CSV table of C-alpha atoms and ligand atoms in Angstrom, one decimal:
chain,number,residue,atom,x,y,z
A,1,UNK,CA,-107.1,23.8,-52.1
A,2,UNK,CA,-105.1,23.3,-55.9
A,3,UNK,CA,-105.6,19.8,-56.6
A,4,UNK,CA,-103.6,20.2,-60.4
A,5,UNK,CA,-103.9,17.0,-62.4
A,6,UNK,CA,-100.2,16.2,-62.9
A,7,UNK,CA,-99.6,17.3,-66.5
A,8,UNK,CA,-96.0,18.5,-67.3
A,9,UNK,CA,-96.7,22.1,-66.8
A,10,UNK,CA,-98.0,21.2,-63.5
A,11,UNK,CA,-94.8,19.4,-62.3
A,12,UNK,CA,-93.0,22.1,-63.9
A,13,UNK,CA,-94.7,24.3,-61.5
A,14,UNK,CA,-94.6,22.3,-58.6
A,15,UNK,CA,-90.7,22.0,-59.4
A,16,UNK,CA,-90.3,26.0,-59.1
A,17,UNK,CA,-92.4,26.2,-56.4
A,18,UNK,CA,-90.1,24.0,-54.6
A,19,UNK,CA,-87.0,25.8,-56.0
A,20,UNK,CA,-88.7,29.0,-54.1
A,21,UNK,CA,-88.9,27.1,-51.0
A,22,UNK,CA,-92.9,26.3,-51.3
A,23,UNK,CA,-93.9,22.7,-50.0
A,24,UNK,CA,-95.6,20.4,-52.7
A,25,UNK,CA,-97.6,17.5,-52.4
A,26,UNK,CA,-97.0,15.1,-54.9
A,27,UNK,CA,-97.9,11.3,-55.1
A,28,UNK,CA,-95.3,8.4,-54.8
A,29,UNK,CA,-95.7,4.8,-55.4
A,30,UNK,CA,-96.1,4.4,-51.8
A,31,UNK,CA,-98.1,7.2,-50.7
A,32,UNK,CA,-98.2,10.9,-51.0
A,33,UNK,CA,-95.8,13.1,-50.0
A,34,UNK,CA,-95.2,17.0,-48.4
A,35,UNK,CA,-92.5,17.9,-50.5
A,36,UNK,CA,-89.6,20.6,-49.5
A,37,UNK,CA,-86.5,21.5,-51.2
A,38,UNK,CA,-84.0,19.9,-48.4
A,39,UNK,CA,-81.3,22.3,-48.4
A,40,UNK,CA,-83.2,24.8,-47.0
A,41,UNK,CA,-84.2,25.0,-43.4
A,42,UNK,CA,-86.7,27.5,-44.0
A,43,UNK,CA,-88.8,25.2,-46.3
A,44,UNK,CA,-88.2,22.3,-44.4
A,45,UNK,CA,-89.9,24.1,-41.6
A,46,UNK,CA,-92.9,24.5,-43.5
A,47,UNK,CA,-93.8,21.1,-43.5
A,48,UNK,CA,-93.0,20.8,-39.9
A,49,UNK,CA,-96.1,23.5,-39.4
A,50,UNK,CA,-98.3,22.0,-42.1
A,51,UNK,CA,-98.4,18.5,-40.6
A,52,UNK,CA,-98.0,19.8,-36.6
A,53,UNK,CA,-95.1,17.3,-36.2
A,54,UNK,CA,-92.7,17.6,-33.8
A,55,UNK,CA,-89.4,18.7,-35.0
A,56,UNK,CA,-86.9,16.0,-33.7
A,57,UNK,CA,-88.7,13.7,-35.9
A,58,UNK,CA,-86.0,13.2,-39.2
A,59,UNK,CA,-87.8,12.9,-42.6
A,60,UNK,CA,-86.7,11.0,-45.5
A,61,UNK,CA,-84.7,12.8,-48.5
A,62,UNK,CA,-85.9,11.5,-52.4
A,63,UNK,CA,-83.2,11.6,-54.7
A,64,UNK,CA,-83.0,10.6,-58.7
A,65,UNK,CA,-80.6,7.2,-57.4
A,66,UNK,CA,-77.2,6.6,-56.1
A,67,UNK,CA,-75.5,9.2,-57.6
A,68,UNK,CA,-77.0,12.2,-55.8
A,69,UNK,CA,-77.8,9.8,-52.8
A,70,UNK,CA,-73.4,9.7,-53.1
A,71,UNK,CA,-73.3,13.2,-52.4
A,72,UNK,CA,-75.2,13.2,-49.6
A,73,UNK,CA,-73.8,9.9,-47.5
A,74,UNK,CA,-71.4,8.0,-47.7
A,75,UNK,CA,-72.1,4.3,-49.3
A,76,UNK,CA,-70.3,1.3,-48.6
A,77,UNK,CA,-70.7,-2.0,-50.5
A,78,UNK,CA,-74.3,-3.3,-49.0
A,79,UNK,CA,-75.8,0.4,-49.6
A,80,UNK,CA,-75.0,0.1,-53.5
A,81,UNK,CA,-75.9,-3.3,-53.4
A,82,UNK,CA,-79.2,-2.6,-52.1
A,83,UNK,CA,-79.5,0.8,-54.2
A,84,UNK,CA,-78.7,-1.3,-56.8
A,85,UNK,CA,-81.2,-3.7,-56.3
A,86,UNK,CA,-84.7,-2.1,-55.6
A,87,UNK,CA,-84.2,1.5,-56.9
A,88,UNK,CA,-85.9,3.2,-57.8
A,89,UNK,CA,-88.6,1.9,-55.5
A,90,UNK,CA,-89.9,1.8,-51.8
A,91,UNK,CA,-86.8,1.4,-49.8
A,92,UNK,CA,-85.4,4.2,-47.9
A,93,UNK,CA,-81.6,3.5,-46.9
A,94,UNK,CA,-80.4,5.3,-43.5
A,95,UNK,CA,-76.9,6.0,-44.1
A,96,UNK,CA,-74.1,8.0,-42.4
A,97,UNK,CA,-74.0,11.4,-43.7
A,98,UNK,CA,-70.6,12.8,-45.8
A,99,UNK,CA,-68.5,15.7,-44.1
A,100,UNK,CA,-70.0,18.7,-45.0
A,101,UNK,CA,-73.4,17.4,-46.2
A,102,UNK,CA,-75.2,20.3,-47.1
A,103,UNK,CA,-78.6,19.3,-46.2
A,104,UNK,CA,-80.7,21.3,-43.6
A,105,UNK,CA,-80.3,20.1,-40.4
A,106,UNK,CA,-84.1,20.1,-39.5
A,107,UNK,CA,-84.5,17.4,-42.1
A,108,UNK,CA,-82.1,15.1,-40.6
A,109,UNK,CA,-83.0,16.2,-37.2
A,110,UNK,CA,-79.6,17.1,-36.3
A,111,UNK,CA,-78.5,13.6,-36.6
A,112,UNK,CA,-75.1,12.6,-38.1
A,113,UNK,CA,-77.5,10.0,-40.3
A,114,UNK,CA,-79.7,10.6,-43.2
A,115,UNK,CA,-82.4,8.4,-44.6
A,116,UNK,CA,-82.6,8.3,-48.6
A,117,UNK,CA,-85.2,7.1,-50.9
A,118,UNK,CA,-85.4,7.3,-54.9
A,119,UNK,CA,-89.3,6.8,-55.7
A,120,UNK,CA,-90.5,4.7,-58.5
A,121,UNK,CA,-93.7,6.8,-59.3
A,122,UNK,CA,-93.4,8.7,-62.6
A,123,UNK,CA,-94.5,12.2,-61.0
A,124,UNK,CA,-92.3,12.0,-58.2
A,125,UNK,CA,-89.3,10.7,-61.2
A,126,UNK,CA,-89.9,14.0,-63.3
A,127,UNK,CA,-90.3,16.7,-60.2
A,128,UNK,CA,-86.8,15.4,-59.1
A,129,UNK,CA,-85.5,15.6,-63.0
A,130,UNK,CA,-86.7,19.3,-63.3
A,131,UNK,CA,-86.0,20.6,-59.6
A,132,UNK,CA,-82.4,19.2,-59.4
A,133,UNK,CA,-82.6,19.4,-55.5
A,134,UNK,CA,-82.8,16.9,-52.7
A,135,UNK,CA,-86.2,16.8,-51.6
A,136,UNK,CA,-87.5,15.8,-48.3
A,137,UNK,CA,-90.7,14.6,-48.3
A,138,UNK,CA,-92.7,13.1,-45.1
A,139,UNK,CA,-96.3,11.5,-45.5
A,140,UNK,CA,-98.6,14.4,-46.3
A,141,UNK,CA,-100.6,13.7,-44.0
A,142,UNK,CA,-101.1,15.4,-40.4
A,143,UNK,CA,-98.8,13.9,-37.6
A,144,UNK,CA,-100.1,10.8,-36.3
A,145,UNK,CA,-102.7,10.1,-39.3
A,146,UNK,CA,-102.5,7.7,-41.4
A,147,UNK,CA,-100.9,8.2,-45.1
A,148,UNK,CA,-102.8,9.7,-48.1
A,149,UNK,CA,-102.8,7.8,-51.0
A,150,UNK,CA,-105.0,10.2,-53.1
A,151,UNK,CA,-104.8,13.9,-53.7
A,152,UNK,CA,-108.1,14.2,-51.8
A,153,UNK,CA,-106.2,12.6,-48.5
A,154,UNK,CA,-103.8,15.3,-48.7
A,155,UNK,CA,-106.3,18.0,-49.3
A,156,UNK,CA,-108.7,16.6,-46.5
A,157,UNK,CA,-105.1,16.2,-44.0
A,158,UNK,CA,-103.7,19.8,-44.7
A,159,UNK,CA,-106.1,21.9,-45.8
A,160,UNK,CA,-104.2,24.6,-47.8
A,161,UNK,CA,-101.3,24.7,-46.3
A,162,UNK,CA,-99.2,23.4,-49.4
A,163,UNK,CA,-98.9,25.5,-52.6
A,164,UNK,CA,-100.2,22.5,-54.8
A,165,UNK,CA,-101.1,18.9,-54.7
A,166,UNK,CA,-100.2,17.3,-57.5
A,167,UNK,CA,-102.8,14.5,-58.2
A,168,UNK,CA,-101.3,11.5,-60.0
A,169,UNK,CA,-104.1,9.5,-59.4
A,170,UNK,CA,-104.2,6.6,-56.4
A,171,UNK,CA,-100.8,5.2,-55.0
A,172,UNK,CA,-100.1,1.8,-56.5
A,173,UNK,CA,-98.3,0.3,-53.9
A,174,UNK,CA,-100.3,2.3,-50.8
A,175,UNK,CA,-98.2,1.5,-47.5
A,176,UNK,CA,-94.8,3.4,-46.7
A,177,UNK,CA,-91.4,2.6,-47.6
A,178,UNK,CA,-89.5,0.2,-45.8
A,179,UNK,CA,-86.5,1.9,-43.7
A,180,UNK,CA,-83.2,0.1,-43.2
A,181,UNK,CA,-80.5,1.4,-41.4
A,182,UNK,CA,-77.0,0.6,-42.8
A,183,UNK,CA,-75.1,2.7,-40.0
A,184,UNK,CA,-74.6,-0.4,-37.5
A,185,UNK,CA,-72.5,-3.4,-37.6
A,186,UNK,CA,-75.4,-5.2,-39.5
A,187,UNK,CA,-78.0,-3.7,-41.5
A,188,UNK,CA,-81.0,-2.8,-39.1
A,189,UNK,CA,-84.9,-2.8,-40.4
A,190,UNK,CA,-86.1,0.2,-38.6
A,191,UNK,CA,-89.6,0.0,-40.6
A,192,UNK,CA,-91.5,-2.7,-42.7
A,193,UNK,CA,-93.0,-1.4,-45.6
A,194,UNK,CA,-93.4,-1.8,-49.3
A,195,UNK,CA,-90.4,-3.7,-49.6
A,196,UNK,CA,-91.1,-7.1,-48.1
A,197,UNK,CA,-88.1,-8.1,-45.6
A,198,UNK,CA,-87.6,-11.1,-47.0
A,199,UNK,CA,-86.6,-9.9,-50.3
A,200,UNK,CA,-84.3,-7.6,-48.8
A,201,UNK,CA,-82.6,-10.9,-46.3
A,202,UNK,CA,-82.4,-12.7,-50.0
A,203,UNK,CA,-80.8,-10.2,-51.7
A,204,UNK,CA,-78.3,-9.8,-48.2
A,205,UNK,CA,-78.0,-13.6,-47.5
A,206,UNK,CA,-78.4,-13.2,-43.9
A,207,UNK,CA,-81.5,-11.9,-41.6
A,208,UNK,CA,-82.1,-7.8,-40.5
A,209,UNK,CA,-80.9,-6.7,-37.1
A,210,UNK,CA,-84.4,-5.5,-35.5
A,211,UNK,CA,-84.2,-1.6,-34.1
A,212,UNK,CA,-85.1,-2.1,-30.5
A,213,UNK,CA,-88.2,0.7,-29.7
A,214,UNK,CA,-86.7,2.0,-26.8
A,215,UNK,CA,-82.8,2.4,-29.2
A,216,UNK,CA,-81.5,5.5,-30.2
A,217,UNK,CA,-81.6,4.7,-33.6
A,218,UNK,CA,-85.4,2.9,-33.9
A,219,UNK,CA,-87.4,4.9,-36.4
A,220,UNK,CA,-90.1,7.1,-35.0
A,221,UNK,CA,-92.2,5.7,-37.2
A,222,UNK,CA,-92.2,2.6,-35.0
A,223,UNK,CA,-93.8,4.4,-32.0
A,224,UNK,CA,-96.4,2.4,-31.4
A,225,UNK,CA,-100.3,4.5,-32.0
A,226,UNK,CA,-98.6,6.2,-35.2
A,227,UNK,CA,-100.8,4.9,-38.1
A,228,UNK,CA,-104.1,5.9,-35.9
A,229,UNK,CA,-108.1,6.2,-37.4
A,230,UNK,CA,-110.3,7.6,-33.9
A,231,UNK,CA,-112.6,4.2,-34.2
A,232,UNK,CA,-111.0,1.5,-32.1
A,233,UNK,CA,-109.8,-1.5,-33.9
A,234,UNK,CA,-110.6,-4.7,-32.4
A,235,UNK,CA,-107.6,-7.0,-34.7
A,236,UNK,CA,-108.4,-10.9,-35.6
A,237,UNK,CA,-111.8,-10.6,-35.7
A,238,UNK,CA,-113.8,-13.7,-37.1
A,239,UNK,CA,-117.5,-12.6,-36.6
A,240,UNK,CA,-118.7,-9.3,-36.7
A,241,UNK,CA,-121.7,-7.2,-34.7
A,242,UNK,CA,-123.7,-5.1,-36.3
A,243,UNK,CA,-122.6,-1.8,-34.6
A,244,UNK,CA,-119.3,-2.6,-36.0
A,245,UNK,CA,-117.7,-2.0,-39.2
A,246,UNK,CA,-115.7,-4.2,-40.6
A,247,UNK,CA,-112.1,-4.4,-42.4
A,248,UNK,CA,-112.1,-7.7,-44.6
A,249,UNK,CA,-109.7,-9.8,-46.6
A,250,UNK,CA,-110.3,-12.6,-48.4
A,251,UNK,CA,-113.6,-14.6,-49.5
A,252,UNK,CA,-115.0,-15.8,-46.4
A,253,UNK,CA,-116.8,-12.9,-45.1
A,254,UNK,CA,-119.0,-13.4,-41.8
A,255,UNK,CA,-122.2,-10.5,-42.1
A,256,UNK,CA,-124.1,-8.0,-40.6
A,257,UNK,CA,-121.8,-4.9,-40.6
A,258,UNK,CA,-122.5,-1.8,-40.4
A,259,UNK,CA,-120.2,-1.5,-43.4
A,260,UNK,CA,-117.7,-3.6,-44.8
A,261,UNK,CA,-114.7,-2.8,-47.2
A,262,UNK,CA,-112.8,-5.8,-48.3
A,263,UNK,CA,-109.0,-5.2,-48.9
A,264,UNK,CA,-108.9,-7.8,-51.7
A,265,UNK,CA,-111.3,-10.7,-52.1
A,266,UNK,CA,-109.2,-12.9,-53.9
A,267,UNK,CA,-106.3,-12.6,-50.9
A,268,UNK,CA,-104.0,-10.8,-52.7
A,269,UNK,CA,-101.5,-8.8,-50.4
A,270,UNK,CA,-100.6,-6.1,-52.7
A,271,UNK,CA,-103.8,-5.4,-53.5
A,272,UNK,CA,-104.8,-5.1,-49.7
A,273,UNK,CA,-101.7,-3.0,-49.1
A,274,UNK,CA,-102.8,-0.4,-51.9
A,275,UNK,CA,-106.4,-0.5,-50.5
A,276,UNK,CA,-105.6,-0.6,-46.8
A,277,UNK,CA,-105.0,3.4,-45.4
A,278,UNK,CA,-108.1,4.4,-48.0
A,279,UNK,CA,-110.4,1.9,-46.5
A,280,UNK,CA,-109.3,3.0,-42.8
A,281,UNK,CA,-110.5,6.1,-43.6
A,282,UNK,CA,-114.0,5.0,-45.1
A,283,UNK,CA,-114.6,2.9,-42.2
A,284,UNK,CA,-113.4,5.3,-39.9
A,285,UNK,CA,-115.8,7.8,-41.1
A,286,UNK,CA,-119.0,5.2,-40.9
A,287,UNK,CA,-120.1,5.9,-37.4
A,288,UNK,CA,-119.3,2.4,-36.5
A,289,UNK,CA,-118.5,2.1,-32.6
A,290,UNK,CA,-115.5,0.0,-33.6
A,291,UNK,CA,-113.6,-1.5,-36.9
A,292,UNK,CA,-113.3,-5.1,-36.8
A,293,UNK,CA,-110.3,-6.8,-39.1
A,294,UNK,CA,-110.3,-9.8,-40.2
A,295,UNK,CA,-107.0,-11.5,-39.7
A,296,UNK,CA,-104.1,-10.6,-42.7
A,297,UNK,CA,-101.6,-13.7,-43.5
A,298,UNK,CA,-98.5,-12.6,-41.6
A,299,UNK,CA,-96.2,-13.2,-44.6
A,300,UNK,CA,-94.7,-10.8,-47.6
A,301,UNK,CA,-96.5,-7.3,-47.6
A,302,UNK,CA,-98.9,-8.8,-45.4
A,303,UNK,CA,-95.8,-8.3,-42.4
A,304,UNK,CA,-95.9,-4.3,-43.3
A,305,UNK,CA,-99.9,-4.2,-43.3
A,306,UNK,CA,-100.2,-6.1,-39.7
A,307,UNK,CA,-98.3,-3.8,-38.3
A,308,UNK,CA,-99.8,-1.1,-39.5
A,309,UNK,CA,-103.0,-2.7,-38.4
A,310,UNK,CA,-101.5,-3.4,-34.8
A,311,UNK,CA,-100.4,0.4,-34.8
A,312,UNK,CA,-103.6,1.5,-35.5
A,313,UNK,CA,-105.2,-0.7,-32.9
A,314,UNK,CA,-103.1,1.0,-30.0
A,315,UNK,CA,-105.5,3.6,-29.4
A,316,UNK,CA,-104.4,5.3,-26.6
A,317,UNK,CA,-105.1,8.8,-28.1
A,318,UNK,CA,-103.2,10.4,-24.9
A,319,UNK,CA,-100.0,9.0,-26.6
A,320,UNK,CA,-100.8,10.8,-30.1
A,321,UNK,CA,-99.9,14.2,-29.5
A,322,UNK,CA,-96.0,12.5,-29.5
A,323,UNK,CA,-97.3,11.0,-32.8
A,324,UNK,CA,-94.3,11.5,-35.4
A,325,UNK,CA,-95.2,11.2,-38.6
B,401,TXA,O1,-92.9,5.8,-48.5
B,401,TXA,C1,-92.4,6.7,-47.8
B,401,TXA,O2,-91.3,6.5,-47.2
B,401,TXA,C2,-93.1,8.1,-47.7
B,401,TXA,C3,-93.0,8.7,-49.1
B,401,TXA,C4,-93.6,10.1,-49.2
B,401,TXA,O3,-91.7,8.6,-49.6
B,401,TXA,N1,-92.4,8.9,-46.8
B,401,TXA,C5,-92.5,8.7,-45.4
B,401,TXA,O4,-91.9,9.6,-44.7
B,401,TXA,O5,-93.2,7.7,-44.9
B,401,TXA,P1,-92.1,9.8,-43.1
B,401,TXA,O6,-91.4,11.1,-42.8
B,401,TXA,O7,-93.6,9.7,-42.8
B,401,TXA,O8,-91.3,8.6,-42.5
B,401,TXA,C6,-89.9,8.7,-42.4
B,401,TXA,C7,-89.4,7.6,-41.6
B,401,TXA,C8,-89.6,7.8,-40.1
B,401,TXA,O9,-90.0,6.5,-39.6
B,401,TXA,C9,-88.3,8.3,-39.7
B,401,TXA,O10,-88.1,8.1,-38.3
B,401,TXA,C10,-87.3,7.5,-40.5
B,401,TXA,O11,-87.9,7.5,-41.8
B,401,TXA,N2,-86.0,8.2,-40.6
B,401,TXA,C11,-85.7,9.3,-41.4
B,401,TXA,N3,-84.4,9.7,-41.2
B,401,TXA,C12,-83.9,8.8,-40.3
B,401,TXA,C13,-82.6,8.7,-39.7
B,401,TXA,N4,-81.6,9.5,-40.0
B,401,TXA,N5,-82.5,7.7,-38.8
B,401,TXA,C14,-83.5,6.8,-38.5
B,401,TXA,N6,-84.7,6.9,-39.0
B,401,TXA,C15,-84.9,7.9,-39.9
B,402,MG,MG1,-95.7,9.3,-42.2
């Protein structure tokens, strides 16, 4: 599998590999991503197959900023005012699509929406610079995992299936972008993420519409056992037993785990959202019979990593084959 460091000449690669219609993975401040060139269908199916993810599910496009994101959907006054406001960055902006958008219509699922994101990360920044095409990019991780945030994710989700992973080193930020729909009467949040809510109902004055599970429009990436390890997660946990492992935050540790990983001892919610999907994975892999978390403040970033938590603790495995993404 090419793990490439992400030197110039490697993102000038990965950007004429995407140009050719290869799929890249490439790190973003939120977490990695499988990389296509979105205006054509025959690349876009190619991450479809690499993550086996079912195809109605539509994938987010990453643009430079608002200007290419203008000539893909059409923006009214809260869609600049939000562009303008945390992008680049980790909010991705569902939007109604321009006549005659010309991007595939696997990537948008055949909807008359699209969702567009302009990253923050540096690497992500310059493939977009030197490709000069809308890229979707999903998690690069297989459907129903949970996100990379290292090149070694990637190459442990997809095995070789992409033509490089770029490897910029661990995703600061860690969780996924947060999705807001803009289509509706009042803006929707269809996902939490990276972007805490309230900063977004500051900027807006007035509080998201939530996207109902069961609507139309709710993301897939609110189906419930999306973000799922295969140990059961017992959530809230204030003890611990020693067959289980154990997901901590905070100073106040109980012991006797099989193995612990503290998201971030001093209670710091960024750092536990950066830490959370790699530690997941540790403990996942420890032989424990379950992973017990310790209960996250419910507040800022902390919001986005509960429900990833609770996500992960719905493990009804039979649902995961309708996993999205
Ligand atoms: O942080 C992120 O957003 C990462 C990085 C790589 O940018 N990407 C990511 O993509 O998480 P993905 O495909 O795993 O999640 C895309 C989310 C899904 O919940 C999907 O349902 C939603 O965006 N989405 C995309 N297009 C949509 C649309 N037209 N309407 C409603 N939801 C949409
Ligand atoms: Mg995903």
């Amino acid at each position: 599998m090419p793990i490439v460091p992400a030197t110039p000449e490697a993102i000038a690669q990965a950007a004429r590999a995407l140009a050719r219609g290869e799929i890249v993975a490439f790190p973003t401040e939120t977490v990695y991503g499988l990389g296509a060139n979105a205006l054509d269908g025959a690349a876009v199916v190619k991450i479809f197959a690499a993550k086996k993810r079912p195809r109605f599910n539509p994938l987010i496009v990453h643009v430079p900023g608002p200007a290419e994101a203008e000539t893909y959907a059409v923006f009214n006054e809260t869609a600049l005012k939000l562009a303008e406001a945390f992008w680049p960055g980790p909010l991705s902006l569902v939007l109604k699509q321009r006549a005659g958008c010309p991007i595939a219509d696997l990537v948008t699922a055949g909807l008359d929406t699209i969702a567009l994101r302009a990253p923050a990360h540096p690497v992500a920044r310059a493939i977009l610079a030197e490709v000069r095409l809308p890229i979707a990019a999903p998690s690069a991780n297989r459907s129903g995992r949970v996100s990379p945030t290292t090149a070694a994710h990637v190459a442990s989700e997809l095995d070789d299936a992409p033509a490089m992973i770029l490897d910029g080193g661990p995703c600061q930020l860690g969780i996924e972008s947060t999705v807001v729909s803009l289509v509706g009467a009042t803006p929707a949040l269809l996902r939490l993420g990276a972007t805490p809510r309230r900063d977004i109902e500051e900027l807006l004055g007035h509080p998201l519409a939530v996207a109902k599970a069961d609507s139309p429009i709710a993301s897939p990436g609110q189906l419930a056992t999306h973000y799922a390890p295969d140990t059961k997660l017992r959530l809230g946990a204030t003890g611990v037993d020693p067959n289980e492992a154990l997901l901590a935050f905070g100073k106040d540790v109980p012991e006797g785990a099989r193995l612990t990983v503290n998201l971030s001892e001093s209670g710091n919610l960024q750092e536990a959202a950066a830490k959370l999907f790699g530690a997941l994975r540790t403990l996942d892999r420890s032989g424990a019979s379950t992973i017990a978390v310790m209960p996250i403040p419910d507040h800022d970033l902390g919001e986005a990593i509960n429900d990833r938590l609770r996500r992960a603790a719905c493990g009804d495995t039979s649902r995961r084959a309708s996993d999205q993404t």
